[in-house]
Tab-separated table of C-alpha atoms and ligand atoms in Angstrom:
chain	number	residue	atom	x	y	z
A	1	UNK	CA	0.007	0.005	-0.051
A	2	UNK	CA	1.131	3.440	-0.832
A	3	UNK	CA	0.592	4.804	2.660
A	4	UNK	CA	2.578	2.116	4.408
A	5	UNK	CA	5.599	2.604	2.322
A	6	UNK	CA	5.429	6.345	2.202
A	7	UNK	CA	4.746	7.039	5.853
A	8	UNK	CA	7.890	8.480	7.323
A	9	UNK	CA	8.658	7.116	10.746
A	10	UNK	CA	9.569	10.310	12.463
A	11	UNK	CA	10.157	9.376	16.021
A	12	UNK	CA	12.408	6.381	15.976
A	13	UNK	CA	15.564	8.452	16.456
A	14	UNK	CA	13.972	10.537	19.102
A	15	UNK	CA	12.566	7.651	21.025
A	16	UNK	CA	15.831	5.776	21.002
A	17	UNK	CA	17.727	8.834	22.049
A	18	UNK	CA	15.395	9.479	24.923
A	19	UNK	CA	15.414	5.850	25.900
A	20	UNK	CA	18.942	5.975	27.213
A	21	UNK	CA	18.635	4.660	30.685
A	22	UNK	CA	15.484	2.683	29.944
A	23	UNK	CA	15.616	-1.015	29.730
A	24	UNK	CA	16.583	-3.085	26.701
A	25	UNK	CA	13.075	-4.464	26.150
A	26	UNK	CA	11.704	-0.973	25.552
A	27	UNK	CA	14.453	-0.271	23.043
A	28	UNK	CA	13.784	-3.377	21.200
A	29	UNK	CA	10.137	-2.779	20.420
A	30	UNK	CA	9.201	-1.008	17.162
A	31	UNK	CA	8.429	2.475	18.424
A	32	UNK	CA	6.191	3.915	15.893
A	33	UNK	CA	4.526	6.279	18.234
A	34	UNK	CA	3.727	9.005	15.747
A	35	UNK	CA	3.968	8.930	12.006
A	36	UNK	CA	3.912	11.938	9.745
A	37	UNK	CA	3.987	12.232	6.027
A	38	UNK	CA	4.610	15.360	3.990
A	39	UNK	CA	2.014	16.210	1.356
A	40	UNK	CA	1.349	18.065	-1.899
A	41	UNK	CA	-2.110	19.408	-1.182
A	42	UNK	CA	-3.138	22.314	1.099
A	43	UNK	CA	-4.819	19.711	3.285
A	44	UNK	CA	-3.593	18.207	6.683
A	45	UNK	CA	-5.177	15.095	8.108
A	46	UNK	CA	-4.681	14.556	11.806
A	47	UNK	CA	-5.706	11.451	13.824
A	48	UNK	CA	-4.666	11.735	17.481
A	49	UNK	CA	-6.856	9.074	19.088
A	50	UNK	CA	-6.605	5.897	16.950
A	51	UNK	CA	-3.279	4.604	18.137
A	52	UNK	CA	-2.752	0.980	19.238
A	53	UNK	CA	0.894	0.852	20.388
A	54	UNK	CA	1.755	0.518	24.071
A	55	UNK	CA	4.764	2.222	25.527
A	56	UNK	CA	6.472	-0.606	27.329
A	57	UNK	CA	7.280	0.222	30.927
A	58	UNK	CA	5.580	3.613	30.824
A	59	UNK	CA	2.710	3.931	33.271
A	60	UNK	CA	-0.753	4.540	31.838
A	61	UNK	CA	-2.207	7.985	32.514
A	62	UNK	CA	-4.251	8.422	35.660
A	63	UNK	CA	-5.594	11.882	34.869
A	64	UNK	CA	-5.761	13.171	38.425
A	65	UNK	CA	-7.421	16.574	38.310
A	66	UNK	CA	-7.413	16.575	34.499
A	67	UNK	CA	-10.548	17.983	32.853
A	68	UNK	CA	-12.304	15.850	30.185
A	69	UNK	CA	-9.994	12.916	30.970
A	70	UNK	CA	-10.476	10.086	28.457
A	71	UNK	CA	-8.231	7.140	27.663
A	72	UNK	CA	-10.338	5.140	25.237
A	73	UNK	CA	-9.303	4.775	21.632
A	74	UNK	CA	-11.298	6.300	18.724
A	75	UNK	CA	-11.278	2.853	17.152
A	76	UNK	CA	-9.843	2.550	13.611
A	77	UNK	CA	-9.475	6.333	13.017
A	78	UNK	CA	-5.820	5.633	12.344
A	79	UNK	CA	-6.555	3.193	9.502
A	80	UNK	CA	-9.461	5.310	8.278
A	81	UNK	CA	-7.170	8.357	8.029
A	82	UNK	CA	-4.642	6.332	6.014
A	83	UNK	CA	-7.335	5.197	3.640
A	84	UNK	CA	-8.675	8.715	3.365
A	85	UNK	CA	-5.243	9.896	2.307
A	86	UNK	CA	-5.065	7.132	-0.324
A	87	UNK	CA	-8.547	8.030	-1.632
A	88	UNK	CA	-7.592	11.721	-1.861
A	89	UNK	CA	-4.577	10.802	-3.819
A	90	UNK	CA	-6.741	8.797	-6.237
A	91	UNK	CA	-9.167	11.678	-6.686
A	92	UNK	CA	-6.806	14.695	-6.633
A	93	UNK	CA	-3.600	13.140	-7.877
A	94	UNK	CA	-1.709	14.345	-4.869
A	95	UNK	CA	-1.465	13.429	-1.166
A	96	UNK	CA	-2.371	15.464	1.899
A	97	UNK	CA	-0.069	15.995	4.833
A	98	UNK	CA	-0.835	13.221	7.376
A	99	UNK	CA	-0.062	13.053	11.095
A	100	UNK	CA	-1.221	9.941	12.988
A	101	UNK	CA	-0.692	8.917	16.633
A	102	UNK	CA	0.344	5.236	16.800
A	103	UNK	CA	0.623	5.236	20.517
A	104	UNK	CA	-2.494	4.486	22.630
A	105	UNK	CA	-4.367	7.326	24.108
A	106	UNK	CA	-3.874	5.879	27.547
A	107	UNK	CA	-0.202	7.007	27.284
A	108	UNK	CA	-0.710	10.306	25.536
A	109	UNK	CA	-3.567	12.439	24.312
A	110	UNK	CA	-2.415	14.819	21.625
A	111	UNK	CA	-5.796	16.556	21.584
A	112	UNK	CA	-5.293	18.136	25.000
A	113	UNK	CA	-3.077	20.974	26.310
A	114	UNK	CA	0.335	19.648	27.355
A	115	UNK	CA	-0.692	19.813	30.999
A	116	UNK	CA	-2.765	16.623	31.377
A	117	UNK	CA	-1.795	15.107	28.012
A	118	UNK	CA	0.966	12.769	29.202
A	119	UNK	CA	2.372	11.501	32.480
A	120	UNK	CA	5.631	9.878	31.261
A	121	UNK	CA	8.804	10.870	29.475
A	122	UNK	CA	7.972	8.935	26.313
A	123	UNK	CA	4.442	10.268	26.394
A	124	UNK	CA	5.946	13.752	26.298
A	125	UNK	CA	8.182	12.751	23.398
A	126	UNK	CA	5.223	11.443	21.447
A	127	UNK	CA	3.170	14.507	22.266
A	128	UNK	CA	5.875	16.956	21.270
A	129	UNK	CA	6.517	15.009	18.068
A	130	UNK	CA	2.820	15.111	17.138
A	131	UNK	CA	2.596	18.794	17.608
A	132	UNK	CA	5.819	19.607	15.912
A	133	UNK	CA	4.600	17.584	12.900
A	134	UNK	CA	1.285	19.540	12.861
A	135	UNK	CA	3.016	22.932	13.277
A	136	UNK	CA	5.501	22.082	10.498
A	137	UNK	CA	2.688	20.969	8.165
A	138	UNK	CA	0.737	24.123	8.835
A	139	UNK	CA	3.836	26.264	8.147
A	140	UNK	CA	4.470	24.463	4.854
A	141	UNK	CA	0.856	24.732	3.729
A	142	UNK	CA	0.621	28.429	4.389
A	143	UNK	CA	4.047	28.940	2.750
A	144	UNK	CA	3.162	27.015	-0.406
A	145	UNK	CA	-0.559	27.813	-0.868
A	146	UNK	CA	-1.284	30.789	1.369
A	147	UNK	CA	-4.037	28.974	3.216
A	148	UNK	CA	-5.450	25.484	3.701
A	149	UNK	CA	-7.557	23.047	5.709
A	150	UNK	CA	-6.804	20.775	8.616
A	151	UNK	CA	-9.126	17.878	9.322
A	152	UNK	CA	-8.849	16.369	12.770
A	153	UNK	CA	-10.372	12.896	12.587
A	154	UNK	CA	-12.136	11.373	15.607
A	155	UNK	CA	-14.700	8.706	16.543
A	156	UNK	CA	-17.815	8.769	18.641
A	157	UNK	CA	-20.416	6.170	19.611
A	158	UNK	CA	-23.378	8.384	20.466
A	159	UNK	CA	-24.686	8.573	16.864
A	160	UNK	CA	-23.284	5.503	15.111
A	161	UNK	CA	-24.189	6.581	11.610
A	162	UNK	CA	-23.553	10.302	11.906
A	163	UNK	CA	-20.692	12.759	11.699
A	164	UNK	CA	-20.491	15.717	14.087
A	165	UNK	CA	-18.824	18.982	13.048
A	166	UNK	CA	-16.405	20.642	15.549
A	167	UNK	CA	-15.278	24.135	14.818
A	168	UNK	CA	-16.005	25.776	18.177
A	169	UNK	CA	-19.078	27.142	16.443
A	170	UNK	CA	-17.186	28.580	13.529
A	171	UNK	CA	-14.173	29.962	15.373
A	172	UNK	CA	-11.567	27.455	14.111
A	173	UNK	CA	-12.696	28.161	10.455
A	174	UNK	CA	-13.037	31.902	10.846
A	175	UNK	CA	-10.758	32.677	7.953
A	176	UNK	CA	-12.839	30.524	5.581
A	177	UNK	CA	-16.063	32.224	6.675
A	178	UNK	CA	-14.539	35.687	6.343
A	179	UNK	CA	-13.294	34.982	2.886
A	180	UNK	CA	-16.248	33.067	1.423
A	181	UNK	CA	-19.176	33.778	3.765
A	182	UNK	CA	-20.985	31.448	6.206
A	183	UNK	CA	-22.117	29.159	3.345
A	184	UNK	CA	-18.576	27.846	3.043
A	185	UNK	CA	-18.931	26.365	6.576
A	186	UNK	CA	-22.650	25.761	6.919
A	187	UNK	CA	-24.163	25.511	3.466
A	188	UNK	CA	-24.531	22.801	0.740
A	189	UNK	CA	-21.134	23.494	-0.706
A	190	UNK	CA	-19.396	23.332	2.630
A	191	UNK	CA	-17.470	20.238	3.682
A	192	UNK	CA	-20.407	19.061	5.759
A	193	UNK	CA	-22.820	19.925	2.941
A	194	UNK	CA	-20.723	17.660	0.748
A	195	UNK	CA	-20.734	14.946	3.436
A	196	UNK	CA	-24.555	15.211	3.600
A	197	UNK	CA	-24.653	14.803	-0.181
A	198	UNK	CA	-22.730	11.568	0.260
A	199	UNK	CA	-25.456	10.339	2.494
A	200	UNK	CA	-23.978	10.883	5.941
A	201	UNK	CA	-26.323	12.284	8.573
A	202	UNK	CA	-24.437	15.404	9.790
A	203	UNK	CA	-24.848	17.329	13.041
A	204	UNK	CA	-25.614	20.201	13.068
A	205	UNK	CA	-27.872	19.953	10.036
A	206	UNK	CA	-26.889	21.852	6.820
A	207	UNK	CA	-27.868	25.508	6.703
A	208	UNK	CA	-29.006	25.460	10.316
A	209	UNK	CA	-27.753	27.944	12.872
A	210	UNK	CA	-27.801	25.289	15.538
A	211	UNK	CA	-24.818	25.265	17.877
A	212	UNK	CA	-22.347	22.343	17.611
A	213	UNK	CA	-22.727	19.542	20.097
A	214	UNK	CA	-20.902	20.531	23.292
A	215	UNK	CA	-19.057	17.197	23.463
A	216	UNK	CA	-17.876	17.295	19.905
A	217	UNK	CA	-17.501	20.989	19.089
A	218	UNK	CA	-13.765	21.000	18.518
A	219	UNK	CA	-10.863	20.249	20.802
A	220	UNK	CA	-7.275	21.439	21.426
A	221	UNK	CA	-5.936	20.605	17.945
A	222	UNK	CA	-8.468	22.533	15.859
A	223	UNK	CA	-8.379	25.363	18.402
A	224	UNK	CA	-4.583	25.561	18.234
A	225	UNK	CA	-4.029	25.162	14.528
A	226	UNK	CA	-7.271	26.663	13.152
A	227	UNK	CA	-7.683	30.251	12.038
A	228	UNK	CA	-9.504	31.123	15.216
A	229	UNK	CA	-6.014	31.572	16.709
A	230	UNK	CA	-5.019	33.783	13.838
A	231	UNK	CA	-3.598	32.840	10.430
A	232	UNK	CA	-5.139	31.390	7.307
A	233	UNK	CA	-5.349	27.606	8.059
A	234	UNK	CA	-8.883	26.531	8.823
A	235	UNK	CA	-9.464	23.533	11.036
A	236	UNK	CA	-12.510	21.246	11.316
A	237	UNK	CA	-12.911	18.296	13.697
A	238	UNK	CA	-14.860	15.322	12.352
A	239	UNK	CA	-16.392	12.927	14.840
A	240	UNK	CA	-17.366	9.831	12.993
A	241	UNK	CA	-20.001	7.373	14.280
A	242	UNK	CA	-18.934	3.850	15.132
A	243	UNK	CA	-20.812	2.161	12.219
A	244	UNK	CA	-18.897	4.341	9.770
A	245	UNK	CA	-15.652	3.050	11.169
A	246	UNK	CA	-16.453	-0.711	11.207
A	247	UNK	CA	-14.091	-3.000	9.333
A	248	UNK	CA	-16.747	-3.540	6.632
A	249	UNK	CA	-17.750	0.079	6.251
A	250	UNK	CA	-14.365	1.699	6.468
A	251	UNK	CA	-13.352	1.601	2.779
A	252	UNK	CA	-16.670	3.055	1.675
A	253	UNK	CA	-16.548	5.729	4.393
A	254	UNK	CA	-13.066	6.766	3.366
A	255	UNK	CA	-14.061	6.991	-0.256
A	256	UNK	CA	-17.099	9.089	0.459
A	257	UNK	CA	-15.122	11.379	2.804
A	258	UNK	CA	-12.578	11.798	0.051
A	259	UNK	CA	-15.264	12.638	-2.489
A	260	UNK	CA	-16.656	15.321	-0.097
A	261	UNK	CA	-13.218	16.716	0.682
A	262	UNK	CA	-12.399	16.862	-3.042
A	263	UNK	CA	-15.558	18.769	-3.876
A	264	UNK	CA	-14.846	21.212	-1.024
A	265	UNK	CA	-11.215	21.592	-2.043
A	266	UNK	CA	-12.097	22.187	-5.701
A	267	UNK	CA	-14.364	25.070	-4.661
A	268	UNK	CA	-12.660	26.610	-1.656
A	269	UNK	CA	-8.932	25.672	-1.575
A	270	UNK	CA	-6.095	27.021	-3.730
A	271	UNK	CA	-5.669	24.886	-6.867
A	272	UNK	CA	-2.075	25.963	-7.407
A	273	UNK	CA	0.935	26.635	-5.224
A	274	UNK	CA	1.585	30.359	-4.842
A	275	UNK	CA	4.861	30.298	-6.733
A	276	UNK	CA	3.267	28.562	-9.732
A	277	UNK	CA	0.179	30.816	-9.541
A	278	UNK	CA	2.438	33.900	-9.568
A	279	UNK	CA	4.270	32.604	-12.707
A	280	UNK	CA	0.947	31.997	-14.532
A	281	UNK	CA	-0.308	35.546	-13.766
A	282	UNK	CA	0.463	38.014	-16.598
A	283	UNK	CA	2.501	40.851	-15.055
A	284	UNK	CA	-0.342	43.343	-14.797
A	285	UNK	CA	-1.992	44.810	-11.730
A	286	UNK	CA	-4.887	42.879	-10.437
A	287	UNK	CA	-8.299	43.844	-11.820
A	288	UNK	CA	-10.875	45.522	-9.654
A	289	UNK	CA	-13.547	42.944	-8.856
A	290	UNK	CA	-16.862	44.690	-9.544
A	291	UNK	CA	-20.226	43.076	-8.792
A	292	UNK	CA	-23.365	44.331	-10.537
A	293	UNK	CA	-26.733	43.585	-8.884
A	294	UNK	CA	-28.958	42.005	-11.636
A	295	UNK	CA	-31.897	40.656	-9.637
A	296	UNK	CA	-35.430	42.016	-9.122
A	297	UNK	CA	-35.666	45.826	-9.366
A	298	UNK	CA	-32.627	46.162	-11.584
A	299	UNK	CA	-33.008	47.322	-15.234
A	300	UNK	CA	-31.165	45.446	-17.985
A	301	UNK	CA	-28.204	47.786	-17.373
A	302	UNK	CA	-26.905	47.090	-20.926
A	303	UNK	CA	-24.872	50.315	-21.182
A	304	UNK	CA	-23.411	49.914	-17.702
A	305	UNK	CA	-22.326	46.312	-18.261
A	306	UNK	CA	-20.788	47.115	-21.651
A	307	UNK	CA	-18.851	50.140	-20.223
A	308	UNK	CA	-17.491	47.909	-17.487
A	309	UNK	CA	-16.604	45.078	-19.884
A	310	UNK	CA	-14.723	47.494	-22.150
A	311	UNK	CA	-12.462	48.467	-19.197
A	312	UNK	CA	-9.176	46.573	-18.897
A	313	UNK	CA	-9.089	47.336	-15.173
A	314	UNK	CA	-12.252	45.706	-13.971
A	315	UNK	CA	-13.577	42.078	-13.762
A	316	UNK	CA	-17.318	42.139	-13.785
A	317	UNK	CA	-19.620	39.674	-11.996
A	318	UNK	CA	-23.356	39.702	-11.984
A	319	UNK	CA	-25.028	39.031	-8.618
A	320	UNK	CA	-28.458	37.932	-7.405
A	321	UNK	CA	-29.901	38.902	-4.055
A	322	UNK	CA	-29.476	35.285	-2.951
A	323	UNK	CA	-25.774	35.268	-3.822
A	324	UNK	CA	-25.343	38.552	-1.878
A	325	UNK	CA	-27.086	36.937	1.096
A	326	UNK	CA	-24.888	33.916	0.928
A	327	UNK	CA	-21.614	35.765	1.090
A	328	UNK	CA	-20.659	36.532	-2.539
A	329	UNK	CA	-19.548	40.017	-1.649
A	330	UNK	CA	-16.442	38.613	0.079
A	331	UNK	CA	-14.949	38.149	-3.381
A	332	UNK	CA	-15.525	41.673	-4.536
A	333	UNK	CA	-13.966	45.147	-4.295
A	334	UNK	CA	-16.962	47.167	-5.469
A	335	UNK	CA	-20.696	46.576	-5.605
A	336	UNK	CA	-22.865	48.531	-8.087
A	337	UNK	CA	-26.594	48.840	-7.724
A	338	UNK	CA	-27.873	50.056	-11.069
A	339	UNK	CA	-31.013	51.824	-12.303
A	340	UNK	CA	-34.488	50.269	-11.897
A	341	UNK	CA	-36.545	50.398	-8.746
A	342	UNK	CA	-34.828	51.125	-5.443
A	343	UNK	CA	-37.764	49.695	-3.460
A	344	UNK	CA	-37.872	46.467	-5.515
A	345	UNK	CA	-34.110	45.989	-5.072
A	346	UNK	CA	-34.236	46.716	-1.371
A	347	UNK	CA	-37.120	44.316	-0.774
A	348	UNK	CA	-35.614	41.611	-2.951
A	349	UNK	CA	-32.364	41.799	-0.943
A	350	UNK	CA	-34.301	41.392	2.306
A	351	UNK	CA	-32.847	42.567	5.592
A	352	UNK	CA	-30.226	39.802	5.447
A	353	UNK	CA	-28.943	40.991	2.057
A	354	UNK	CA	-29.005	44.617	3.073
A	355	UNK	CA	-26.964	43.777	6.148
A	356	UNK	CA	-24.484	41.844	4.002
A	357	UNK	CA	-23.953	45.026	1.984
A	358	UNK	CA	-23.579	47.192	5.040
A	359	UNK	CA	-21.005	44.823	6.430
A	360	UNK	CA	-19.206	44.692	3.084
A	361	UNK	CA	-18.881	48.514	2.958
A	362	UNK	CA	-18.165	48.826	6.662
A	363	UNK	CA	-15.227	46.442	6.184
A	364	UNK	CA	-13.757	48.398	3.214
A	365	UNK	CA	-15.779	47.537	0.161
A	366	UNK	CA	-16.898	50.137	-2.277
A	367	UNK	CA	-20.602	50.924	-3.237
A	368	UNK	CA	-21.816	52.748	-6.260
A	369	UNK	CA	-25.498	53.489	-6.681
A	370	UNK	CA	-27.000	54.780	-9.884
A	371	UNK	CA	-30.560	56.226	-9.795
A	372	UNK	CA	-32.419	53.370	-8.079
A	373	UNK	CA	-29.097	52.329	-6.502
A	374	UNK	CA	-28.825	55.826	-4.982
A	375	UNK	CA	-32.377	55.595	-3.561
A	376	UNK	CA	-31.298	52.255	-2.114
A	377	UNK	CA	-28.153	53.682	-0.472
A	378	UNK	CA	-30.051	56.595	1.143
A	379	UNK	CA	-31.212	56.730	4.719
A	380	UNK	CA	-34.838	57.417	3.934
A	381	UNK	CA	-36.865	54.189	3.415
A	382	UNK	CA	-37.627	51.089	5.401
A	383	UNK	CA	-35.850	49.174	2.579
A	384	UNK	CA	-32.898	51.465	2.210
A	385	UNK	CA	-29.329	50.601	3.122
A	386	UNK	CA	-28.623	53.718	5.305
A	387	UNK	CA	-24.989	53.816	4.103
A	388	UNK	CA	-25.222	57.314	2.657
A	389	UNK	CA	-26.330	60.108	5.037
A	390	UNK	CA	-28.945	61.382	2.603
A	391	UNK	CA	-32.656	61.899	2.605
A	392	UNK	CA	-34.748	62.127	-0.558
A	393	UNK	CA	-36.653	65.422	-1.231
A	394	UNK	CA	-40.136	65.484	-2.687
A	395	UNK	CA	-40.562	61.784	-2.395
A	396	UNK	CA	-44.155	62.066	-3.475
A	397	UNK	CA	-43.156	63.204	-7.039
A	398	UNK	CA	-40.426	60.597	-7.649
A	399	UNK	CA	-41.921	59.939	-11.140
A	400	UNK	CA	-40.936	63.458	-12.289
A	401	UNK	CA	-39.912	62.345	-15.775
A	402	UNK	CA	-36.844	61.794	-17.887
A	403	UNK	CA	-34.541	63.940	-19.978
A	404	UNK	CA	-31.243	65.827	-20.144
A	405	UNK	CA	-30.329	68.182	-17.280
A	406	UNK	CA	-27.360	70.366	-16.420
A	407	UNK	CA	-25.282	69.545	-13.340
A	408	UNK	CA	-22.441	71.534	-11.752
A	409	UNK	CA	-19.443	69.652	-10.371
A	410	UNK	CA	-17.858	70.650	-7.053
A	411	UNK	CA	-14.071	70.785	-6.772
A	412	UNK	CA	-13.984	67.307	-5.258
A	413	UNK	CA	-16.437	66.107	-8.001
A	414	UNK	CA	-14.115	67.459	-10.744
A	415	UNK	CA	-11.120	65.844	-8.972
A	416	UNK	CA	-12.634	62.349	-8.417
A	417	UNK	CA	-14.439	62.146	-11.709
A	418	UNK	CA	-11.524	63.696	-13.625
A	419	UNK	CA	-13.696	66.302	-15.355
A	420	UNK	CA	-12.063	69.447	-16.648
A	421	UNK	CA	-15.517	70.982	-17.289
A	422	UNK	CA	-17.407	72.233	-14.268
A	423	UNK	CA	-20.812	72.160	-15.922
A	424	UNK	CA	-22.007	68.953	-17.719
A	425	UNK	CA	-25.173	67.792	-19.366
A	426	UNK	CA	-26.348	64.422	-18.174
A	427	UNK	CA	-29.328	62.083	-18.700
A	428	UNK	CA	-31.794	61.995	-15.816
A	429	UNK	CA	-34.497	59.384	-15.276
A	430	UNK	CA	-36.404	59.966	-12.054
A	431	UNK	CA	-33.438	59.630	-9.736
A	432	UNK	CA	-33.569	60.851	-6.096
A	433	UNK	CA	-33.243	64.523	-5.218
A	434	UNK	CA	-30.721	64.051	-2.497
A	435	UNK	CA	-30.093	66.316	0.548
A	436	UNK	CA	-28.039	65.888	3.732
A	437	UNK	CA	-29.801	63.397	6.065
A	438	UNK	CA	-28.144	64.702	9.273
A	439	UNK	CA	-28.139	61.183	10.752
A	440	UNK	CA	-25.822	61.227	13.735
A	441	UNK	CA	-24.663	57.660	13.074
A	442	UNK	CA	-23.486	58.078	9.436
A	443	UNK	CA	-20.724	60.320	8.192
A	444	UNK	CA	-21.937	63.417	6.236
A	445	UNK	CA	-21.528	63.055	2.511
A	446	UNK	CA	-19.579	65.423	0.207
A	447	UNK	CA	-21.427	66.909	-2.744
A	448	UNK	CA	-19.746	66.056	-6.012
A	449	UNK	CA	-22.396	67.666	-8.163
A	450	UNK	CA	-25.710	69.585	-7.894
A	451	UNK	CA	-28.535	69.861	-10.326
A	452	UNK	CA	-28.652	73.262	-12.068
A	453	UNK	CA	-31.716	72.538	-14.289
A	454	UNK	CA	-34.739	70.421	-13.666
A	455	UNK	CA	-37.335	67.914	-14.935
A	456	UNK	CA	-40.758	68.535	-13.374
A	457	UNK	CA	-43.408	66.488	-15.142
A	458	UNK	CA	-46.368	64.461	-13.856
A	459	UNK	CA	-47.462	67.096	-11.396
A	460	UNK	CA	-44.041	67.657	-9.801
A	461	UNK	CA	-43.690	71.179	-8.532
A	462	UNK	CA	-41.094	73.431	-10.341
A	463	UNK	CA	-38.121	74.790	-8.521
A	464	UNK	CA	-37.548	71.877	-6.164
A	465	UNK	CA	-34.832	69.988	-8.098
A	466	UNK	CA	-32.260	72.691	-8.795
A	467	UNK	CA	-29.708	72.880	-6.024
A	468	UNK	CA	-30.303	69.311	-4.757
A	469	UNK	CA	-27.489	66.886	-4.793
A	470	UNK	CA	-26.959	65.012	-8.079
A	471	UNK	CA	-23.773	63.111	-7.114
A	472	UNK	CA	-22.794	62.315	-3.566
A	473	UNK	CA	-19.655	60.813	-2.054
A	474	UNK	CA	-19.825	59.308	1.434
A	475	UNK	CA	-17.855	57.119	3.794
A	476	UNK	CA	-19.337	54.195	5.746
A	477	UNK	CA	-17.022	52.408	8.123
A	478	UNK	CA	-13.841	51.664	6.204
A	479	UNK	CA	-15.575	51.803	2.862
A	480	UNK	CA	-16.712	54.483	0.403
A	481	UNK	CA	-19.958	55.230	-1.289
A	482	UNK	CA	-20.625	57.144	-4.486
A	483	UNK	CA	-24.240	57.801	-5.569
A	484	UNK	CA	-25.385	59.155	-8.897
A	485	UNK	CA	-28.959	60.392	-9.134
A	486	UNK	CA	-28.702	60.805	-12.966
A	487	UNK	CA	-27.189	58.252	-15.428
A	488	UNK	CA	-23.572	58.882	-16.521
A	489	UNK	CA	-23.549	55.452	-18.230
A	490	UNK	CA	-26.515	56.482	-20.476
A	491	UNK	CA	-24.866	59.764	-21.339
A	492	UNK	CA	-22.539	59.960	-24.291
A	493	UNK	CA	-19.032	60.591	-23.081
A	494	UNK	CA	-19.811	60.302	-19.359
A	495	UNK	CA	-19.405	56.519	-18.835
A	496	UNK	CA	-15.913	57.333	-17.523
A	497	UNK	CA	-17.573	58.806	-14.423
A	498	UNK	CA	-18.542	55.339	-13.409
A	499	UNK	CA	-15.013	53.992	-13.944
A	500	UNK	CA	-13.499	56.872	-11.996
A	501	UNK	CA	-16.000	56.275	-9.231
A	502	UNK	CA	-14.844	52.594	-9.149
A	503	UNK	CA	-11.233	53.774	-8.764
A	504	UNK	CA	-12.381	56.102	-5.904
A	505	UNK	CA	-14.400	53.560	-3.885
A	506	UNK	CA	-12.581	50.338	-4.590
A	507	UNK	CA	-11.248	48.365	-1.577
A	508	UNK	CA	-7.811	49.748	-0.778
B	601	ZN	ZN1	-11.138	11.676	19.677
């Protein structure tokens, strides 16, 4: 078997060295207390509780005063982890890093803090070896891929057919969630979502906000090596039911686990080492990742999308409300809400989607609203985002008509939008008449342009529109917001305003 021959026996030298003074019988036994194998995937498998080897002459642990003291073995998790590594190699063409305790848990428990993990000299050697191997593997993975995943494999008998997830309720996979949103940990495409797809009952259920089972919610290893302690390696503890680990079931279990891990890795883990990825990148600066909302309430936005697609500097992605709710903003630098209906967009997003946008901007993302997208950004409706400290004047006559109007740019407007002319003609289509909202909790906006002329059809009173804000620039948390009431993208020669606004608000 591949695994057998490739497993590097790490501790022989150490054990023998530390055995000086111990009796000859101890020296003679094959001391495979911990094995570790280097890998070529950003995945680390750890199995601390499946060991079967005794340490001759060492006393078993008594656990006086040790919290959560357990000495029983997680049966066959050592073999299962080997098989999982083999199956991953079959599916991905490369092997993960593997660290397996061969020594019985009654001599050392690698999934506990050092105090209480061992009570003998050899136990300490095995413990230190295990953790050195994990620390080395983590360092290599981060060095080579920038980030990765550690799976700590355990067994339980409470739910014989099921697998429990242990991440200290998300903490040990914090980086994953920050980067890809909660769906990467809790949803159908998460590791446990993929396990459920393979037919395993999983606890907690997929897409539920239930807390993890207190007995299986992640131990010392995932807490120590996972991203909850900083860094970019995420760690998940898997507690596999006894039936899944039986001699008959084990091969199937390993294969299904590998299928799930492969699906997860393909979606969420780096496919290439950093050095290789850097070589394959053409030597240009990274494109700004711009999302355009295209769900209910958005117009076709043909002109906007074509202006964006023509730009060398941006990569455009269309987004639905559901994608926004499930964390898609994490992959963006700028979000654009285009023309259409602000109310329909806001309602389609639902409070969960609106909160995702607020969080995105608060944490440094950029927001551009055009017409409906400016209504949406304002702080004036139950469905609005409240990320621009603006109210909307004469709300009653929002359907005031369409046509060309004159705007006057402020100094900051000219600077940001790179317009040498102070006065510009621009197409207007019932966008908001913005004015300062004076909300104490949102930073005041800067006026980039005001309306000089007006459209006042369908019963709208004359004289209200001139002097109101046509283009506003605000800050919200670490992010920036630019809102256009009129349509630069529908005005000949002014599509550059949108591109300059992207440069202004993009994540720094
Ligand atoms: Zn265990």
